[in-house]
Coordinates of C-alpha atoms and ligand atoms in Angstrom, one line a residue:
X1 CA 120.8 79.3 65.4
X2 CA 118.2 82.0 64.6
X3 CA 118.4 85.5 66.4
X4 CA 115.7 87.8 67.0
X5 CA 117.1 91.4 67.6
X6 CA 113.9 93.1 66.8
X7 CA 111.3 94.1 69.6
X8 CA 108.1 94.5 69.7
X9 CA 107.0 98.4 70.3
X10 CA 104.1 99.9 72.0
X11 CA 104.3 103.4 73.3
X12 CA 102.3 107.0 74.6
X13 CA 102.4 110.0 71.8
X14 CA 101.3 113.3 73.3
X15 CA 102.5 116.7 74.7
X16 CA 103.4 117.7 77.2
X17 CA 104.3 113.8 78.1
X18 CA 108.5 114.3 79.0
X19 CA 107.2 113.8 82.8
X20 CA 105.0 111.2 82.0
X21 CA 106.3 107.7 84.2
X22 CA 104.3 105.3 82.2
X23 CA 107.3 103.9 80.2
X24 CA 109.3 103.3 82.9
X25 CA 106.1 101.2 84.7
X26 CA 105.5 99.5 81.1
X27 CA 109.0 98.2 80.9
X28 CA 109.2 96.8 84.3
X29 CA 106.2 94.8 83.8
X30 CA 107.7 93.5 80.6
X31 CA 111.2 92.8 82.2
X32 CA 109.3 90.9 85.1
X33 CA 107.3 88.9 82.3
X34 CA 110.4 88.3 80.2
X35 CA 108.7 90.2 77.3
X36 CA 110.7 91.7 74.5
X37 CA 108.6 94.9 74.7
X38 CA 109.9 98.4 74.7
X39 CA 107.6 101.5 75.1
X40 CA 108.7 104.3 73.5
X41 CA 107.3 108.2 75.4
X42 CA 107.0 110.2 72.2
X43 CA 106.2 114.0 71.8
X44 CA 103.6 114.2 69.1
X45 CA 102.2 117.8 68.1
X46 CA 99.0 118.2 67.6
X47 CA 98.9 118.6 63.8
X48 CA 101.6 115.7 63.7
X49 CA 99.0 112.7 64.7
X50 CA 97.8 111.2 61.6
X51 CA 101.9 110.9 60.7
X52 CA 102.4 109.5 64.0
X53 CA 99.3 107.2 63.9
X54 CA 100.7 106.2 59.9
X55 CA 103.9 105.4 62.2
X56 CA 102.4 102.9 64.4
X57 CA 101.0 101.1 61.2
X58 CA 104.3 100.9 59.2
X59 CA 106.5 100.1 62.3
X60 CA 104.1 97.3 62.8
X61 CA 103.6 98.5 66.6
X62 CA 101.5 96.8 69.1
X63 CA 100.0 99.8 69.9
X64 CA 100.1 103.1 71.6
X65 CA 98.9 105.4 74.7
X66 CA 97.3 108.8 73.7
X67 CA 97.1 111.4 76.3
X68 CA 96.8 114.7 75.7
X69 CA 95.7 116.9 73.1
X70 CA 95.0 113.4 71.4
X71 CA 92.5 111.1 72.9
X72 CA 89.5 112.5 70.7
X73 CA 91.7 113.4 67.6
X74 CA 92.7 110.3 67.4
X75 CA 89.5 108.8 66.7
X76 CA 89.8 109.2 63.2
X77 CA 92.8 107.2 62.6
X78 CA 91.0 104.4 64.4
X79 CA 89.4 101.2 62.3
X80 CA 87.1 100.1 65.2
X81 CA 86.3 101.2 69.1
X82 CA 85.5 98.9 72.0
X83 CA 81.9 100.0 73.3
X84 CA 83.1 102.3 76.3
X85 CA 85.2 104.7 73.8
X86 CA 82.4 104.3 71.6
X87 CA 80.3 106.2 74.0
X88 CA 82.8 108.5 75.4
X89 CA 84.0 109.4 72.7
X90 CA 87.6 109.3 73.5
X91 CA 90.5 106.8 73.8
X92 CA 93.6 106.7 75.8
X93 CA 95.0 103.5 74.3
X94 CA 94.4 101.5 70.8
X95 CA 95.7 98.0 69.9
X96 CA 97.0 97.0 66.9
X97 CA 95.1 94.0 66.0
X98 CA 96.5 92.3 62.7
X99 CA 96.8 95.8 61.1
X100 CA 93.7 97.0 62.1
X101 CA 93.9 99.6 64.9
X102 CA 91.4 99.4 67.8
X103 CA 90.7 102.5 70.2
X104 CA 90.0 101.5 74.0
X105 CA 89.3 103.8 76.8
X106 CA 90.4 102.3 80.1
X107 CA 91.3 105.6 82.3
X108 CA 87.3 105.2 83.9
X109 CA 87.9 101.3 84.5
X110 CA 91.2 101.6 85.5
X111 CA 89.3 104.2 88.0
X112 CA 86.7 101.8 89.3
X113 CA 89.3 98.9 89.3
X114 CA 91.1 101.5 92.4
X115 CA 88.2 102.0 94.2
X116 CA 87.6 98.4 94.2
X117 CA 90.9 97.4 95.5
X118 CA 90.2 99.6 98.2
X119 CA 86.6 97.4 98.8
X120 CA 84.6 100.8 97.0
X121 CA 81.9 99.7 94.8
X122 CA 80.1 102.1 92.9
X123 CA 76.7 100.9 92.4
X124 CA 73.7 102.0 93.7
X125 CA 76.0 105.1 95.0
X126 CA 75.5 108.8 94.3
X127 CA 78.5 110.2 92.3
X128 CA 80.0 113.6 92.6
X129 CA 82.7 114.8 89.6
X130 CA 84.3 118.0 89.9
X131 CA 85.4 118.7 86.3
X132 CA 83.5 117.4 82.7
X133 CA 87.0 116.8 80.4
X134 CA 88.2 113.8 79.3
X135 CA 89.2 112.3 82.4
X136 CA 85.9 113.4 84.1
X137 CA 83.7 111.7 80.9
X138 CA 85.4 108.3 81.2
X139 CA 85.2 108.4 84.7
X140 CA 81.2 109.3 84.6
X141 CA 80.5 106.9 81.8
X142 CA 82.2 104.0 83.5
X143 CA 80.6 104.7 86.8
X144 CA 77.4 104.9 85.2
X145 CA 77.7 101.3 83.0
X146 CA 78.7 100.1 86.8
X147 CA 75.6 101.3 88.4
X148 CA 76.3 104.4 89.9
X149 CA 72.7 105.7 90.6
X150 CA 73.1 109.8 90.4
X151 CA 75.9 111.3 89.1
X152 CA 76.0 115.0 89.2
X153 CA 78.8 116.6 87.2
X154 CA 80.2 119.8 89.0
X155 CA 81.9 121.8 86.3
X156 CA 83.0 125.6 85.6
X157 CA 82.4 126.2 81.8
X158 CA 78.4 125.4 81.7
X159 CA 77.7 123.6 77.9
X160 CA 80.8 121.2 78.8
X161 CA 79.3 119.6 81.6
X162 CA 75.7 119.8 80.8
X163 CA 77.1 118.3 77.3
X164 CA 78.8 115.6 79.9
X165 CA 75.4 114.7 81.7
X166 CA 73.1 114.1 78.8
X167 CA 76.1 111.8 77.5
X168 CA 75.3 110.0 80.6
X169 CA 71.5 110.6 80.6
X170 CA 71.0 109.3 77.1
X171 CA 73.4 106.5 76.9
X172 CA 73.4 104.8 80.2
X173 CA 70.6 103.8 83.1
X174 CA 71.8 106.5 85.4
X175 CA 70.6 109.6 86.0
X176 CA 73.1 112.9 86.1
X177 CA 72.8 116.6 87.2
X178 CA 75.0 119.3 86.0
X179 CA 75.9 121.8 88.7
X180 CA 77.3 124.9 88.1
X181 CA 80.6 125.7 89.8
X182 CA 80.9 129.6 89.5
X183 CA 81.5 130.0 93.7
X184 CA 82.6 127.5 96.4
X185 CA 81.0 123.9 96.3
X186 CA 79.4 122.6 98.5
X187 CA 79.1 118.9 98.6
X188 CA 75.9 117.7 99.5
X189 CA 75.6 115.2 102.6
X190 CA 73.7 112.4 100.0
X191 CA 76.9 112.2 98.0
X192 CA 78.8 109.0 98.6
X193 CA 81.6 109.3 96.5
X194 CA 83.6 112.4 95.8
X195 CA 85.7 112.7 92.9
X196 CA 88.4 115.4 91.8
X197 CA 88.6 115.0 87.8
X198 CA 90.2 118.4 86.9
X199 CA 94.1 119.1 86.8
X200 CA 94.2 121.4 90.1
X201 CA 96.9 120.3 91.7
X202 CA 98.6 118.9 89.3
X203 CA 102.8 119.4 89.2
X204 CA 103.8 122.1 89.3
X205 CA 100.1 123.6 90.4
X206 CA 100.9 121.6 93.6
X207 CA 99.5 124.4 96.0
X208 CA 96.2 124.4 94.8
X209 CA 92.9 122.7 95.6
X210 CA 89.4 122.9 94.4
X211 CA 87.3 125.3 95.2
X212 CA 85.9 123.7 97.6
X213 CA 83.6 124.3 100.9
X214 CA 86.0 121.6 102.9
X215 CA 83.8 120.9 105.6
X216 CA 81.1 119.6 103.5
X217 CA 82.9 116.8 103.4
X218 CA 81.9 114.0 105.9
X219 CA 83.5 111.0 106.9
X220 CA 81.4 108.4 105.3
X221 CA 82.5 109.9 102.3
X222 CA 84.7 108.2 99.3
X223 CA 87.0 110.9 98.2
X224 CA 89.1 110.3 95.5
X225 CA 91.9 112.1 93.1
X226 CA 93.3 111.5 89.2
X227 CA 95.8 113.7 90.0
X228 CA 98.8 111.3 90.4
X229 CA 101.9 113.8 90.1
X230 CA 102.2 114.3 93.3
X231 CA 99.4 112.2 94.7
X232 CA 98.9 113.6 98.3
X233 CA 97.0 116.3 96.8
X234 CA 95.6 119.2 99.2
X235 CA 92.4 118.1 98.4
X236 CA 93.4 114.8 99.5
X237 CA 94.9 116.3 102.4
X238 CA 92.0 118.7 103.3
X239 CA 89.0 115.3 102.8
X240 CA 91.6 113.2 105.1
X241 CA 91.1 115.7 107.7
X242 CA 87.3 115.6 107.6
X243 CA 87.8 111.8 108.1
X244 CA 86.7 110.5 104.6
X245 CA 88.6 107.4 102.7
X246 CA 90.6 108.8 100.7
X247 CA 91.8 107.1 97.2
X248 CA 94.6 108.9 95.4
X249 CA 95.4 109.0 91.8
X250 CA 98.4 106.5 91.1
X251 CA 95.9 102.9 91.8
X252 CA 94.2 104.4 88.9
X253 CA 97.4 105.1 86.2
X254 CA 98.8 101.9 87.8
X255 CA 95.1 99.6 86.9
X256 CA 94.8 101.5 83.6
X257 CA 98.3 100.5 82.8
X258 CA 98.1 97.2 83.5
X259 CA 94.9 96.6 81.5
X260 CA 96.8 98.1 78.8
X261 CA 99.8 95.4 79.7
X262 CA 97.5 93.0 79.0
X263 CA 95.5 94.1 75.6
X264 CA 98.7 94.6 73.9
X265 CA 100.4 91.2 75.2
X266 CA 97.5 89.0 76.3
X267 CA 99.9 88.4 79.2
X268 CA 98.3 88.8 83.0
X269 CA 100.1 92.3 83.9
X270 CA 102.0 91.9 87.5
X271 CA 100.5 94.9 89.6
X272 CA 103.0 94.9 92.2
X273 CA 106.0 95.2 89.6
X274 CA 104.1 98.2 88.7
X275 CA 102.8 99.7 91.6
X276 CA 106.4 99.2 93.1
X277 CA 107.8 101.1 90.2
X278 CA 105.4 104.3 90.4
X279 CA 106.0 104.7 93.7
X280 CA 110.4 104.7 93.2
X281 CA 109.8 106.9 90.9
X282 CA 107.8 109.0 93.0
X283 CA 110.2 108.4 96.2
X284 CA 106.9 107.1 98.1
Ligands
NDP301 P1 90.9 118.2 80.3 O1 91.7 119.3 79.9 O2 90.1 117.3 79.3 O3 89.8 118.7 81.4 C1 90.2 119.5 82.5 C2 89.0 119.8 83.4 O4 89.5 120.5 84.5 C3 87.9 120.6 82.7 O5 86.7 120.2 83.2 C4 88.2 122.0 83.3 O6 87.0 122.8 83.4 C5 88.7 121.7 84.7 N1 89.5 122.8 85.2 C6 90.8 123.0 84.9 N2 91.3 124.1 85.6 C7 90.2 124.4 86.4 C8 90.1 125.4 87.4 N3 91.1 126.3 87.8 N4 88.9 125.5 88.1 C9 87.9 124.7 87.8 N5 88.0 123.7 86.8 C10 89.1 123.6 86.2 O7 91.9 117.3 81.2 P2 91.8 115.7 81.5 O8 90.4 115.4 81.9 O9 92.4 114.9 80.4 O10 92.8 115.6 82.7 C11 92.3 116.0 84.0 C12 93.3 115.4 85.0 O11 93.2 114.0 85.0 C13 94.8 115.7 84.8 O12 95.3 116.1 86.0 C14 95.4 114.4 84.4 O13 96.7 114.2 84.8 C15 94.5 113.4 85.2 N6 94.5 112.0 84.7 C16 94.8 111.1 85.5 C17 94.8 109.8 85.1 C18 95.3 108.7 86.1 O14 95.5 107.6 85.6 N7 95.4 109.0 87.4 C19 94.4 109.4 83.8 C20 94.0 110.5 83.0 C21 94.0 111.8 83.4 P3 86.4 123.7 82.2 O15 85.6 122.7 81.4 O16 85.5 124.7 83.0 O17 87.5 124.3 81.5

């Protein structure tokens, strides 16, 4: 009788990432598929990536999650992109295809897939992003390939989110608006849906919010979060108030996850498993 004590290995390298839950959603998935999979949460230093991207090669890994400081380092390690990362110019995930390492981004559709779930579609729809890093790009990208018609991109450091909207401009059908964001927004009363993309509020910033006039927000508004750790954000909190639906940020680390599930295994990825898991771990 032949053995097999050898799994197969996918994982996230990045720093900081010790509070990073993905693993533990990753492995529940596999345990409810019966998949010998283990994902391994690696601190990588920035100068340490190409060693660590030579480490998925020669362990023969499926493949790995980058999060920060690596999704645009990264891309020089990579043998091919999908056409989304090709545009944004980032990746938060690559699969190892027969040796040949493919870069995906799925943080925007993973996005789009929560406001879907919540009966949000984004086209024809004007789009407001506070923020214009990497979260903010995918998001704006995907949105745009979804027909989004306006996106304005609302961002403090000028050249990084005008940089953001001719991305947009040039390589998609929508049209996008930089707006500067040097005193308190206001969010215009076209705007449909109303996105947080910057880490305020992230743990342990948990007592801050955007700068934000609060009652421009309506309630036919779509307001929605990344921030996931915690995700009843105060800007959350302060667009619930004013009545809007409100999406937070774990439907979109839970749908990115789970299209990761299933580029690395080819295996449908069980959402509840996941979702179920987040939230434990989150005692939600
Ligand atoms: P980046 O460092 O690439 O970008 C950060 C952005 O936030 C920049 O636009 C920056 O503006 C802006 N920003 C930061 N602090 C402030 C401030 N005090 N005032 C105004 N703007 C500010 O980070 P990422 O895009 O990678 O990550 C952003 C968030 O997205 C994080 O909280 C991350 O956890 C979350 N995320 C969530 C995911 C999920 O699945 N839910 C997936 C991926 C990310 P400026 O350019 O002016 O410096």
């Amino acid at each position: 009788m032949s053995k097999n004590y050898r799994a197969e290995l996918v994982g996230a390298f990045g720093n900081p990432i010790d509070e990073n839950p993905t693993g533990v959603m990753e492995e529940a998935a596999f345990a409810a598929k019966g998949l010998n999979f283990r994902y391994l949460t690696v601190r990588v230093e920035k100068d340490d990536l190409e060693a660590a991207m030579n480490g998925v090669r020669a362990f023969g890994m499926k493949g790995i999650n980058l999060t920060i400081p690596h999704k645009v380092n990264v891309l020089k390690y990579l043998d091919e992109l999908s056409e989304a990362a090709k545009i944004i110019g980032a990746v938060n995930m690559v699969v190892n295809k027969d040796g040949k390492l493919w870069g995906e981004n799925t943080d925007g559709k993973g996005f789009l897939i929560s406001l879907k779930n919540e009966g949000v579609s984004v086209e024809g729809k004007q789009v407001v992003i506070l923020g214009a890093g990497g979260a903010a790009k995918a998001i704006g990208v995907e949105c745009a390939l979804a027909g989004a018609k306006k996106i304005i991109i609302v961002n403090r450091n000028r050249e990084r989110g005008e940089d953001l909207v001719r991305l947009i401009e040039e390589k998609t059908n929508a049209k996008a608006e930089y707006a500067p964001w040097d005193s308190t927004y206001k969010v215009s009363p076209e705007t449909d849906i109303f996105i947080n993309a910057t880490c305020i509020g992230l743990y342990p910033d948990v007592n801050s919010k955007p700068d934000v006039d609060y009652d421009t927000v309506t309630s036919d508004m779509v307001v929605s979060d990344v921030v996931f750790n915690d995700p009843n954000t105060l800007f959350l909190q302060e667009a619930a108030k004013r009545g809007a639906h409100t999406v937070n940020g774990l439907g979109m680390l839970v749908n990115q996850g789970a299209l990761n599930f299933t580029l690395w295994t080819g295996v449908e990825a069980p959402i509840d498993v996941m979702t179920d898991t987040l939230k434990k771990e989150f005692s939600l």
